[in-house]
Short mmCIF file of C-alpha atoms in Angstrom, two decimals:
data_model
loop_
_atom_site.label_atom_id
_atom_site.label_comp_id
_atom_site.label_asym_id
_atom_site.label_seq_id
_atom_site.Cartn_x
_atom_site.Cartn_y
_atom_site.Cartn_z
CA MET A 1 0.13 0.03 -0.29
CA LYS A 2 2.87 2.29 0.78
CA THR A 3 4.01 1.45 -2.96
CA ILE A 4 1.14 2.55 -4.41
CA LYS A 5 1.06 6.01 -2.04
CA HIS A 6 4.39 6.53 -3.33
CA ILE A 7 3.22 6.34 -7.03
CA GLY A 8 0.57 8.49 -6.58
CA LEU A 9 2.60 11.17 -5.48
CA VAL A 10 4.91 10.95 -8.26
CA LEU A 11 1.98 10.72 -10.72
CA PHE A 12 0.59 13.80 -8.82
CA LEU A 13 4.05 15.63 -8.89
CA VAL A 14 4.38 15.33 -12.38
CA GLY A 15 0.93 16.17 -13.25
CA LEU A 16 1.44 19.84 -11.21
CA GLY A 17 4.49 20.02 -12.99
CA ILE A 18 3.63 19.91 -16.22
CA PHE A 19 0.64 22.09 -15.16
CA SER A 20 2.80 25.01 -13.51
CA LEU A 21 4.87 25.08 -17.00
CA LEU A 22 2.35 25.93 -19.04
CA PRO A 23 2.15 29.07 -19.09
CA LEU A 24 5.34 29.71 -19.84
CA THR A 25 5.38 27.67 -23.46
CA GLY A 26 3.60 28.33 -26.38
CA SER A 27 3.54 30.72 -29.29
CA PHE A 28 0.87 32.67 -30.28
CA THR A 29 -0.29 34.78 -33.85
CA LEU A 30 -2.65 36.83 -34.27
CA SER A 31 -4.61 36.72 -37.47
CA ALA A 32 -6.64 39.75 -38.78
CA ASP A 33 -9.44 38.09 -38.57
CA ASN A 34 -8.96 37.16 -34.67
CA LEU A 35 -8.27 40.80 -34.41
CA ALA A 36 -11.53 41.80 -35.92
CA THR A 37 -13.78 39.16 -33.58
CA VAL A 38 -12.19 40.35 -30.65
CA ALA A 39 -12.52 43.77 -31.76
CA GLU A 40 -16.59 43.16 -32.27
CA ASN A 41 -17.28 41.20 -28.92
CA GLN A 42 -15.57 43.70 -26.76
CA ASN A 43 -16.79 46.97 -28.33
CA ILE A 44 -13.68 48.51 -29.11
CA ARG A 45 -14.37 51.38 -30.94
CA SER A 46 -10.44 52.87 -30.79
CA GLU A 47 -9.59 52.63 -34.52
CA VAL A 48 -5.97 53.71 -32.57
CA PHE A 49 -5.54 50.53 -30.70
CA VAL A 50 -6.87 48.23 -33.98
CA GLN A 51 -4.46 50.23 -36.08
CA GLU A 52 -1.82 49.71 -34.38
CA LEU A 53 -1.69 46.24 -33.55
CA GLU A 54 -2.24 45.24 -37.22
CA ARG A 55 1.19 46.94 -37.38
CA LYS A 56 3.26 45.13 -34.63
CA VAL A 57 1.09 42.13 -34.01
CA VAL A 58 -0.93 41.02 -36.63
CA GLY A 59 0.62 37.68 -38.69
CA LYS A 60 3.78 38.16 -36.25
CA THR A 61 4.45 34.68 -34.10
CA PHE A 62 5.27 35.51 -30.64
CA ASN A 63 7.03 32.86 -28.91
CA GLY A 64 5.13 32.58 -24.94
CA LEU A 65 3.35 35.58 -23.61
CA SER A 66 6.35 37.65 -22.43
CA THR A 67 6.60 39.45 -25.21
CA PHE A 68 2.82 39.17 -26.50
CA SER A 69 1.50 40.63 -23.34
CA PRO A 70 3.79 44.20 -22.99
CA THR A 71 2.87 44.67 -27.11
CA VAL A 72 -0.71 44.15 -26.95
CA ILE A 73 -0.55 46.51 -23.16
CA LYS A 74 1.73 49.12 -24.29
CA ALA A 75 -0.39 49.58 -27.62
CA LEU A 76 -3.98 50.35 -25.25
CA GLU A 77 -2.42 52.18 -23.36
CA ASP A 78 -0.63 54.76 -25.98
CA ALA A 79 -4.21 54.46 -27.15
CA ASN A 80 -5.89 55.28 -24.44
CA THR A 81 -3.96 58.30 -23.59
CA GLN A 82 -4.53 59.87 -27.03
CA HIS A 83 -8.46 59.18 -26.69
CA ARG A 84 -8.09 61.19 -23.76
CA LYS A 85 -6.22 63.98 -25.11
CA ASP A 86 -8.16 63.89 -27.98
CA LYS A 87 -11.23 64.31 -25.76
CA GLU A 88 -12.30 60.83 -27.62
CA TYR A 89 -14.10 59.57 -24.39
CA ASN A 90 -16.23 57.08 -26.11
CA LYS A 91 -13.18 55.62 -27.78
CA ILE A 92 -11.07 54.46 -24.02
CA MET A 93 -10.85 50.98 -23.54
CA TYR A 94 -12.48 50.72 -19.84
CA VAL A 95 -11.28 46.64 -20.00
CA SER A 96 -7.73 45.46 -18.05
CA PRO A 97 -4.97 45.57 -20.06
CA HIS A 98 -4.02 41.97 -18.72
CA ASP A 99 -7.46 40.71 -19.78
CA MET A 100 -6.91 42.11 -23.00
CA VAL A 101 -3.92 40.52 -23.21
CA ALA A 102 -5.95 37.25 -22.39
CA ASN A 103 -8.88 37.71 -25.15
CA LEU A 104 -6.47 38.61 -28.24
CA ALA A 105 -4.28 35.07 -26.43
CA LYS A 106 -6.84 32.90 -26.62
CA VAL A 107 -7.57 33.47 -30.46
CA SER A 108 -3.55 33.34 -31.18
CA GLY A 109 -2.59 30.30 -29.93
CA GLU A 110 -1.00 27.31 -31.90
CA GLY A 111 0.88 24.55 -31.05
CA PHE A 112 0.75 21.69 -29.77
CA LEU A 113 -1.22 22.12 -26.97
CA VAL A 114 -4.22 23.68 -28.74
CA ASN A 115 -3.73 20.60 -31.35
CA ASN A 116 -3.97 18.02 -28.19
CA LYS A 117 -6.27 19.58 -25.79
CA VAL A 118 -7.79 15.90 -24.57
CA LEU A 119 -4.26 14.76 -24.27
CA MET A 120 -3.06 17.38 -22.66
CA TRP A 121 -5.70 17.93 -19.93
CA PHE A 122 -4.84 14.03 -18.84
CA LEU A 123 -1.28 15.07 -18.39
CA THR A 124 -2.22 17.93 -16.18
CA PHE A 125 -5.21 17.68 -14.36
CA GLY A 126 -5.58 13.46 -15.56
CA LEU A 127 -2.32 12.86 -13.98
CA GLY A 128 -3.01 15.62 -10.55
CA ILE A 129 -6.56 13.21 -10.00
CA ILE A 130 -4.73 9.91 -10.60
CA GLY A 131 -1.83 10.58 -8.22
CA ALA A 132 -3.94 12.32 -5.43
CA LEU A 133 -6.58 9.58 -5.68
CA LEU A 134 -3.63 6.47 -5.29
CA PHE A 135 -1.72 8.48 -2.58
CA ILE A 136 -5.52 9.38 -0.27
CA LEU A 137 -7.18 5.68 -0.66
CA PRO A 138 -4.55 3.17 0.63
CA ASP A 139 -4.95 5.20 3.73
CA ALA A 140 -8.42 2.81 4.15
CA ILE A 141 -6.01 0.16 5.23
CA LEU A 142 -3.00 1.79 6.48
CA LEU A 143 -5.22 3.94 9.04
CA GLY A 144 -6.62 0.67 10.40
CA LYS A 145 -10.02 0.98 12.71
CA LYS A 146 -12.28 3.30 12.66
CA GLY A 147 -11.17 6.56 14.94
CA ILE A 148 -9.19 9.66 15.76
CA LYS A 149 -6.61 9.53 13.23
CA ASN A 150 -4.17 12.33 14.38
CA ASN A 151 -0.60 10.39 14.67
CA GLY A 152 2.20 12.99 13.15
CA ILE A 153 0.49 15.49 12.45
CA TYR A 154 2.99 17.91 14.12
CA HIS A 155 6.01 15.79 12.56
CA SER A 156 5.64 16.51 9.47
CA ASN A 157 6.67 18.68 6.94
CA SER A 158 3.64 19.34 5.08
CA THR A 159 1.23 19.87 8.35
CA SER A 160 3.53 21.63 10.76
CA ARG A 161 5.17 24.26 9.04
CA GLY A 162 7.50 22.81 7.77
CA TRP A 163 9.45 23.27 4.03
CA ILE A 164 6.27 21.17 2.55
CA ALA A 165 4.14 23.65 3.98
CA TRP A 166 5.85 26.56 3.20
CA LEU A 167 6.25 25.70 -0.51
CA VAL A 168 2.50 24.66 -0.85
CA PHE A 169 2.51 28.42 0.66
CA VAL A 170 3.93 29.97 -1.79
CA TYR A 171 2.81 27.78 -4.82
CA LEU A 172 -0.83 28.75 -3.97
CA ILE A 173 0.03 33.04 -3.42
CA THR A 174 1.48 32.91 -6.46
CA PHE A 175 -1.25 31.02 -8.62
CA TYR A 176 -3.84 32.93 -6.69
CA LEU A 177 -1.77 35.97 -7.82
CA LEU A 178 -1.41 35.15 -11.41
CA LEU A 179 -4.81 34.19 -11.86
CA TYR A 180 -6.05 37.81 -10.22
CA PHE A 181 -4.11 39.83 -12.11
CA ARG A 182 -2.00 38.02 -15.19
CA PRO A 183 -4.89 36.12 -16.78
CA GLU A 184 -3.13 36.15 -19.43
CA TYR A 185 -0.93 33.35 -18.34
CA ALA A 186 -3.44 31.07 -17.93
CA VAL A 187 -4.64 31.10 -21.61
CA ASN A 188 -2.71 28.13 -21.75
CA TRP A 189 -4.48 26.22 -18.92
CA THR A 190 -8.03 26.99 -20.89
CA TYR A 191 -7.10 25.09 -23.47
CA THR A 192 -6.81 22.09 -21.77
CA VAL A 193 -10.85 22.54 -20.10
CA ASP A 194 -12.01 23.57 -23.63
CA PRO A 195 -13.78 20.58 -24.81
CA ILE A 196 -15.54 20.48 -21.02
CA SER A 197 -16.69 24.26 -21.60
CA GLN A 198 -18.02 23.74 -24.62
CA TRP A 199 -19.52 20.48 -23.37
CA LEU A 200 -21.15 22.37 -20.99
CA SER A 201 -21.41 26.21 -22.40
CA GLY A 202 -21.05 25.69 -25.70
CA ASN A 203 -18.27 28.87 -25.11
CA PRO A 204 -14.13 28.68 -24.97
CA ALA A 205 -12.94 28.50 -21.00
CA GLY A 206 -11.82 31.45 -19.67
CA HIS A 207 -9.39 31.78 -16.46
CA TRP A 208 -12.35 31.61 -14.08
CA PHE A 209 -13.30 28.14 -15.81
CA VAL A 210 -10.18 26.66 -15.48
CA TYR A 211 -10.67 28.25 -11.63
CA GLY A 212 -14.04 26.69 -11.26
CA PHE A 213 -12.85 23.51 -12.21
CA MET A 214 -10.18 23.30 -10.43
CA TYR A 215 -12.18 23.97 -7.84
CA THR A 216 -14.35 21.41 -7.70
CA THR A 217 -11.99 19.07 -9.11
CA VAL A 218 -9.94 19.85 -5.79
CA MET A 219 -12.64 19.45 -3.11
CA THR A 220 -14.15 16.25 -4.95
CA VAL A 221 -10.45 14.44 -4.50
CA MET A 222 -10.34 15.82 -1.45
CA ALA A 223 -13.50 14.63 0.13
CA ALA A 224 -11.82 11.54 -0.50
CA ARG A 225 -9.86 12.03 2.28
CA MET A 226 -12.19 13.55 4.58
CA TYR A 227 -14.36 9.88 3.74
CA ILE A 228 -11.51 7.80 5.28
CA LYS A 229 -10.20 10.49 7.60
CA TYR A 230 -13.77 10.94 9.35
CA ARG A 231 -15.36 7.28 8.82
CA HIS A 232 -16.39 7.07 12.33
CA ASN A 233 -18.05 9.92 12.06
CA ALA A 234 -21.59 10.07 10.39
CA TYR A 235 -22.22 13.85 11.16
CA GLN A 236 -18.27 14.83 8.55
CA MET A 237 -19.55 12.13 6.04
CA VAL A 238 -22.99 13.28 5.43
CA ARG A 239 -21.32 16.94 5.49
CA THR A 240 -18.78 16.09 3.12
CA THR A 241 -21.41 14.88 0.71
CA SER A 242 -23.50 17.91 0.90
CA VAL A 243 -20.87 21.02 0.41
CA LEU A 244 -19.59 18.42 -2.54
CA PHE A 245 -23.34 18.38 -4.46
CA PHE A 246 -23.53 21.91 -4.04
CA GLN A 247 -20.02 22.90 -5.34
CA ILE A 248 -20.75 20.68 -8.08
CA VAL A 249 -23.89 20.87 -9.09
CA PHE A 250 -25.15 24.75 -7.79
CA ALA A 251 -21.90 26.31 -7.65
CA PHE A 252 -20.33 24.49 -10.77
CA LEU A 253 -22.50 22.87 -13.18
CA ILE A 254 -25.96 24.75 -12.97
CA PRO A 255 -24.69 28.30 -13.54
CA GLU A 256 -22.40 27.22 -17.07
CA ILE A 257 -25.94 25.13 -18.41
CA MET A 258 -27.90 28.70 -17.41
CA VAL A 259 -25.37 30.37 -19.65
CA ARG A 260 -25.93 27.37 -22.76
CA LEU A 261 -29.48 28.26 -21.69
CA GLN A 262 -29.12 32.10 -23.04
CA MET A 263 -29.47 32.96 -18.81
CA PRO A 264 -27.65 34.97 -16.12
CA TYR A 265 -24.52 32.97 -15.18
CA TYR A 266 -25.49 32.74 -11.07
CA ASP A 267 -24.62 30.36 -8.68
CA PHE A 268 -28.38 30.17 -6.55
CA LYS A 269 -26.36 29.00 -2.83
CA ASN A 270 -24.01 32.42 -3.02
CA ALA A 271 -25.64 34.54 -1.00
CA PHE A 272 -24.96 38.77 -0.14
CA PRO A 273 -22.76 40.21 1.38
CA LEU A 274 -21.04 37.31 0.09
CA ASP A 275 -21.66 38.06 -3.35
CA TYR A 276 -20.43 41.10 -3.13
CA ASP A 277 -21.11 42.19 -6.33
CA PHE A 278 -24.96 41.56 -6.72
CA PHE A 279 -26.49 45.00 -6.27
CA PHE A 280 -23.46 46.58 -8.61
CA GLN A 281 -25.60 48.28 -11.07
CA TRP A 282 -24.13 46.69 -14.11
CA ASN A 283 -25.42 43.26 -12.75
CA LEU A 284 -28.96 44.85 -11.61
CA ARG A 285 -28.99 46.04 -15.35
CA SER A 286 -28.13 42.58 -16.65
CA LEU A 287 -30.63 41.48 -14.76
CA LEU A 288 -33.53 43.33 -15.10
CA ASN A 289 -32.41 43.12 -19.18
CA SER A 290 -32.99 39.55 -18.68
CA GLY A 291 -36.55 39.03 -18.85
CA GLY A 292 -38.51 36.64 -15.85
CA ILE A 293 -35.40 34.64 -15.21
CA GLY A 294 -33.69 37.91 -14.62
CA LEU A 295 -36.05 39.29 -12.01
CA PHE A 296 -36.36 35.91 -10.73
CA ILE A 297 -33.04 36.07 -9.49
CA LEU A 298 -33.57 39.28 -8.24
CA VAL A 299 -35.94 38.19 -6.31
CA TRP A 300 -34.52 35.30 -5.06
CA GLY A 301 -31.14 36.55 -4.21
CA ILE A 302 -32.86 39.43 -2.02
CA VAL A 303 -35.33 36.66 -0.30
CA LEU A 304 -32.16 34.83 0.35
CA THR A 305 -30.26 36.78 2.39
CA LEU A 306 -33.34 38.71 4.02
CA ILE A 307 -35.88 35.65 4.83
CA ILE A 308 -33.91 32.56 4.04
CA VAL A 309 -30.86 33.14 5.78
CA PRO A 310 -31.67 34.01 9.16
CA VAL A 311 -34.16 31.81 9.36
CA MET A 312 -31.70 29.23 8.60
CA VAL A 313 -29.84 30.44 10.93
CA TYR A 314 -32.32 29.89 13.63
CA PHE A 315 -33.48 26.94 13.17
CA PHE A 316 -30.20 24.89 12.92
CA GLY A 317 -27.02 27.99 13.31
CA LYS A 318 -24.49 29.11 10.96
CA ARG A 319 -23.51 25.63 10.15
CA TRP A 320 -26.06 25.07 7.46
CA TYR A 321 -24.64 27.51 5.32
CA CYS A 322 -21.23 28.11 6.31
CA SER A 323 -19.90 23.84 7.04
CA TRP A 324 -22.70 22.31 4.63
CA VAL A 325 -23.44 24.66 1.36
CA CYS A 326 -20.82 27.44 0.92
CA GLY A 327 -18.14 26.78 -1.46
CA CYS A 328 -15.27 28.66 0.88
CA GLY A 329 -16.19 26.58 3.89
CA GLY A 330 -16.46 23.43 1.49
CA LEU A 331 -12.71 23.80 -0.05
CA ALA A 332 -11.66 24.82 3.60
CA GLU A 333 -12.71 21.62 5.01
CA THR A 334 -11.71 19.72 2.27
CA LEU A 335 -8.55 20.58 0.68
CA GLY A 336 -7.47 22.99 3.92
CA ASP A 337 -8.23 20.25 6.30
CA PRO A 338 -4.53 18.89 7.19
CA TYR A 339 -4.02 22.24 8.24
CA ARG A 340 -6.60 23.20 10.83
CA GLN A 341 -4.50 22.73 13.59
CA HIS A 342 -2.89 26.04 12.80
CA SER A 343 -5.25 28.18 13.50
CA SER A 344 -4.69 30.98 16.47
CA LYS A 345 -6.37 30.01 19.87
CA SER A 346 -4.77 33.77 21.51
CA LEU A 347 -6.44 36.45 22.89
CA PHE A 348 -5.13 39.00 20.37
CA SER A 349 -6.00 37.00 17.22
CA TRP A 350 -10.11 36.89 18.86
CA LYS A 351 -10.00 40.62 19.23
CA VAL A 352 -8.44 41.08 15.79
CA GLU A 353 -11.17 38.98 14.75
CA ARG A 354 -13.97 40.65 15.95
CA TRP A 355 -13.02 43.86 14.60
CA LEU A 356 -11.55 42.91 10.99
CA VAL A 357 -14.75 40.47 10.12
CA HIS A 358 -17.21 43.26 11.38
CA GLY A 359 -15.52 46.28 9.92
CA VAL A 360 -15.98 44.33 6.23
CA LEU A 361 -19.35 43.83 6.89
CA VAL A 362 -19.61 47.32 7.82
CA PHE A 363 -17.79 48.13 4.75
CA ALA A 364 -19.45 46.02 2.29
CA VAL A 365 -23.16 46.98 3.85
CA GLY A 366 -22.01 50.67 2.97
CA MET A 367 -20.20 50.17 0.01
CA THR A 368 -24.10 48.35 -1.39
CA LEU A 369 -25.74 51.59 0.26
CA MET A 370 -23.65 53.33 -1.96
CA THR A 371 -24.78 51.44 -5.68
CA LEU A 372 -28.51 51.54 -4.74
CA TYR A 373 -28.16 55.15 -4.50
CA SER A 374 -26.11 55.44 -7.27
CA PHE A 375 -28.64 52.87 -9.17
CA PHE A 376 -31.64 54.82 -8.53
CA THR A 377 -30.37 58.53 -8.48
CA GLU A 378 -28.48 57.65 -11.24
CA SER A 379 -25.69 59.28 -9.96
CA GLY A 380 -22.00 58.61 -10.08
CA THR A 381 -21.21 60.10 -6.43
CA VAL A 382 -22.41 59.68 -2.56
CA LEU A 383 -21.39 62.92 -0.73
CA GLY A 384 -18.65 63.01 -3.14
CA ILE A 385 -17.37 59.71 -2.96
CA ARG A 386 -17.24 58.36 -6.11
CA THR A 387 -19.18 55.15 -6.50
CA GLN A 388 -16.99 53.12 -8.88
CA SER A 389 -14.15 53.41 -6.65
CA VAL A 390 -15.54 52.15 -3.62
CA GLN A 391 -16.30 49.25 -5.64
CA ASN A 392 -12.90 48.72 -7.49
CA THR A 393 -11.45 49.05 -3.64
CA TYR A 394 -13.50 46.44 -1.91
CA SER A 395 -12.87 44.27 -5.45
CA LEU A 396 -9.57 44.70 -4.91
CA LEU A 397 -8.87 44.74 -1.41
CA ILE A 398 -11.73 42.49 -0.01
CA GLY A 399 -12.47 40.35 -3.10
CA ALA A 400 -9.26 39.59 -4.51
CA PHE A 401 -6.42 40.03 -2.04
CA PHE A 402 -8.38 38.89 1.13
CA ALA A 403 -11.01 36.23 0.17
CA GLY A 404 -8.56 34.95 -2.85
CA VAL A 405 -4.97 35.46 -2.41
CA ILE A 406 -4.93 35.04 1.79
CA GLY A 407 -8.34 33.20 2.32
CA THR A 408 -6.86 30.06 0.77
CA GLY A 409 -2.93 30.73 0.25
CA PHE A 410 -2.46 30.77 4.09
CA TYR A 411 -3.82 27.60 4.42
CA PRO A 412 -0.99 25.75 4.81
CA ILE A 413 0.57 28.38 7.69
CA PHE A 414 -1.85 29.71 9.24
CA GLY A 415 -5.13 27.65 9.14
CA ASN A 416 -7.17 27.06 6.53
CA ARG A 417 -10.74 29.51 7.63
CA VAL A 418 -8.39 33.03 7.68
CA TRP A 419 -10.96 34.06 5.36
CA CYS A 420 -14.00 32.68 6.87
CA ARG A 421 -12.79 33.97 10.41
CA PHE A 422 -11.53 37.28 9.54
CA GLY A 423 -12.89 38.44 6.77
CA CYS A 424 -15.99 36.84 5.11
CA PRO A 425 -18.70 39.77 5.74
CA LEU A 426 -21.40 36.56 5.65
CA ALA A 427 -20.02 35.31 8.36
CA ALA A 428 -20.48 37.93 10.74
CA TYR A 429 -23.62 38.52 9.83
CA LEU A 430 -25.06 34.96 10.42
CA GLY A 431 -22.35 34.94 13.51
CA PHE A 432 -25.02 38.16 14.41
CA VAL A 433 -27.75 35.75 14.30
CA GLN A 434 -26.10 32.84 15.68
CA ARG A 435 -25.27 34.69 18.85
CA PHE A 436 -28.53 36.55 20.13
CA LYS A 437 -31.34 34.25 17.91
CA SER A 438 -30.76 30.56 17.32
CA ARG A 439 -31.36 27.16 18.59
CA PHE A 440 -28.15 26.09 17.77
CA ARG A 441 -25.55 24.78 20.59
CA ILE A 442 -22.79 22.52 21.44
CA THR A 443 -23.43 21.27 24.54
CA THR A 444 -20.44 19.68 26.77
CA ASN A 445 -20.01 16.79 29.41
CA GLY A 446 -17.74 18.37 32.07
CA GLY A 447 -17.64 15.45 34.30
CA GLN A 448 -16.41 13.27 31.05
CA CYS A 449 -13.42 16.11 29.86
CA ILE A 450 -9.84 14.26 30.26
CA SER A 451 -8.55 18.03 29.08
CA CYS A 452 -6.95 16.13 26.29
CA GLY A 453 -7.07 19.63 24.29
CA ASN A 454 -8.03 17.29 21.23
CA CYS A 455 -10.97 19.76 20.66
CA SER A 456 -9.18 23.30 20.85
CA VAL A 457 -6.19 22.12 18.48
CA TYR A 458 -8.43 21.21 15.73
CA CYS A 459 -11.01 24.05 15.98
CA GLU A 460 -10.00 25.68 12.67
CA GLN A 461 -12.27 29.09 14.14
CA GLY A 462 -9.51 29.43 17.02
CA ILE A 463 -11.53 28.67 20.26
CA ASP A 464 -10.73 27.26 22.98
CA VAL A 465 -13.41 24.44 22.85
CA ARG A 466 -11.91 22.85 25.95
CA ALA A 467 -12.16 25.62 28.30
CA TYR A 468 -15.92 25.66 27.37
CA ALA A 469 -16.09 21.85 28.06
CA GLN A 470 -14.08 21.85 31.39
CA LYS A 471 -16.46 24.03 32.75
CA GLY A 472 -19.80 21.76 31.16
CA GLU A 473 -20.77 25.51 29.55
CA ASN A 474 -22.91 25.45 25.84
CA ILE A 475 -20.68 26.92 23.11
CA ILE A 476 -22.65 29.99 21.58
CA ARG A 477 -19.95 31.70 19.99
CA SER A 478 -20.35 33.77 16.59
CA SER A 479 -17.85 32.51 15.02
CA CYS A 480 -18.84 28.95 15.35
CA VAL A 481 -19.52 27.37 12.24
CA GLY A 482 -20.71 23.60 13.42
CA CYS A 483 -17.82 21.87 11.28
CA GLY A 484 -18.23 19.58 14.31
CA ILE A 485 -14.83 18.62 14.35
CA CYS A 486 -14.11 19.01 17.85
CA SER A 487 -16.44 16.17 18.41
CA ALA A 488 -15.08 14.43 15.71
CA VAL A 489 -11.52 14.29 17.64
CA CYS A 490 -12.95 13.70 21.69
CA PRO A 491 -12.17 10.20 22.86
CA ARG A 492 -14.92 11.17 25.31
CA GLY A 493 -18.09 12.33 23.63
CA VAL A 494 -17.87 14.94 25.73
CA LEU A 495 -19.26 17.08 22.87
CA LYS A 496 -22.71 17.00 20.83
CA LEU A 497 -23.86 19.43 18.38
CA GLU A 498 -27.95 19.90 18.77
CA ASN A 499 -30.94 22.51 18.31
CA GLY A 500 -33.01 22.89 21.34
CA PRO A 501 -34.86 25.51 22.77
CA LEU A 502 -34.16 29.38 23.43
CA LYS A 503 -34.11 28.65 27.51
CA GLY A 504 -30.95 27.46 28.94
CA ARG A 505 -28.89 27.64 25.93
CA ILE A 506 -26.42 30.50 27.55
CA ASN A 507 -25.68 28.28 30.29
CA PRO A 508 -22.86 30.33 32.28
CA THR A 509 -20.96 28.44 35.05
CA ASP A 510 -22.08 30.00 38.28
CA VAL A 511 -19.42 30.85 40.73
CA LEU A 512 -20.32 29.83 44.52
CA LEU A 513 -18.69 32.62 47.03
CA GLY A 514 -20.29 31.93 51.18
CA ASN A 515 -24.01 32.71 51.04
CA ASP A 516 -23.91 35.15 47.71
CA VAL A 517 -25.86 32.67 46.38
CA ASP A 518 -29.34 30.47 47.20
CA LEU A 519 -28.40 26.93 46.06
CA MET A 520 -31.87 25.38 46.18
CA GLU A 521 -32.91 28.50 43.75
CA LEU A 522 -30.33 27.83 41.66
CA MET A 523 -31.31 24.22 41.47
CA ASN A 524 -34.69 25.39 40.53
CA LYS A 525 -33.15 27.65 37.43
CA LYS A 526 -31.09 24.65 35.56
CA SER A 527 -33.66 22.34 36.49
#
């Protein structure tokens, strides 16, 4: 079995290596017809830009994007500068220069990769999937009987902030920076999944389709690890199946199929304010112009945020979304599970968490109010502040850096719920409801607690669960996502996730000092 694991590791690294080298390979030749097609699709009105590309790019072969990209970017920036100087504002191209390069590179690619997409998919994603499964599945036998298996977690370089963890950290950060800010270098990746995208939506793959496919694939493969590791716990088995279902069906398949049916691309489980651009002007106009389905999506998004989310939290706690539905939580609970022990349990982290996550929520709500005001008044500013500038700032700092680069890239070093704990505005909203008006709690049996500390170590939200268990107090923290791992790793069955009446939900331990407490009254209250 160990030999199979070693073979799997080799295959995975080969697939990952080929995948990582693809952005540096390939050749690109832009034809006049393809340039005309892109110009029409992107509604480019700048003759200056088109003529410059015809002079410097069309018909020429570029080996790699390192030479193709600067040429296109300079042409775009020079054209925009000229149009601003001439006050031809209707000809200015507001698209990101790197997005423009990606669009042009997509139709310019040639060579082995473009002509052998299925083979290259197998050599990258295929080998990665097969290798990962060969590495994971033997654990069903090697781990022995069902039960808690965390042996050696602090002695492995991959799970104890060793050199492997740091390599993964650097790789993930680099991947997300490239994905968000240099999308042209993802073009070669898009070719490998073009057949899948064409089959689902009828369109060639873009870099976000690559990400969606990777996201879903990684969750599926790592879910196999969760099934094996936590096979002694029915709650974890069902919860893992749930997040996998919502990611595959709601986040990946349905939106792509909707595009094929000429409908707006929409993830029906994505709630505001996590879906922060739902009320942006361009999205509102797109939905209102999409007929009945657009109106339905708009109403659904509002009802989901204002009614369904708080009602579900009241009955089941925020776990119904954060641990059973959310894609961010799904990746954290599958890919991020090996790193959950790195979440900080310090008082300082808790203070930062409170201010930061609620600050992001205020930012998101304030931005949305500005957006709605601008939409209905057809004004671009609120109190002298440009709405678009606020939206761009949030998209960059929160949507890209915090949720993407930091949220996932920091898994190996800072734990798997950095985004959910410190930045997710929806988690903050759910936490308000859970803390003050919810039937959910984690009950503890202090008499059975042996203070092993497993619960606190593996709490991804940084809650000192053991402190509650030792005193027999219910855990009702607003940050708790109800993942249930604390209960799964407890050797004595001290912790239990429950939904019960509001009365008695908060049960702080009373300190008895002399005759200050009437014991009979206290007993009557607790009975």
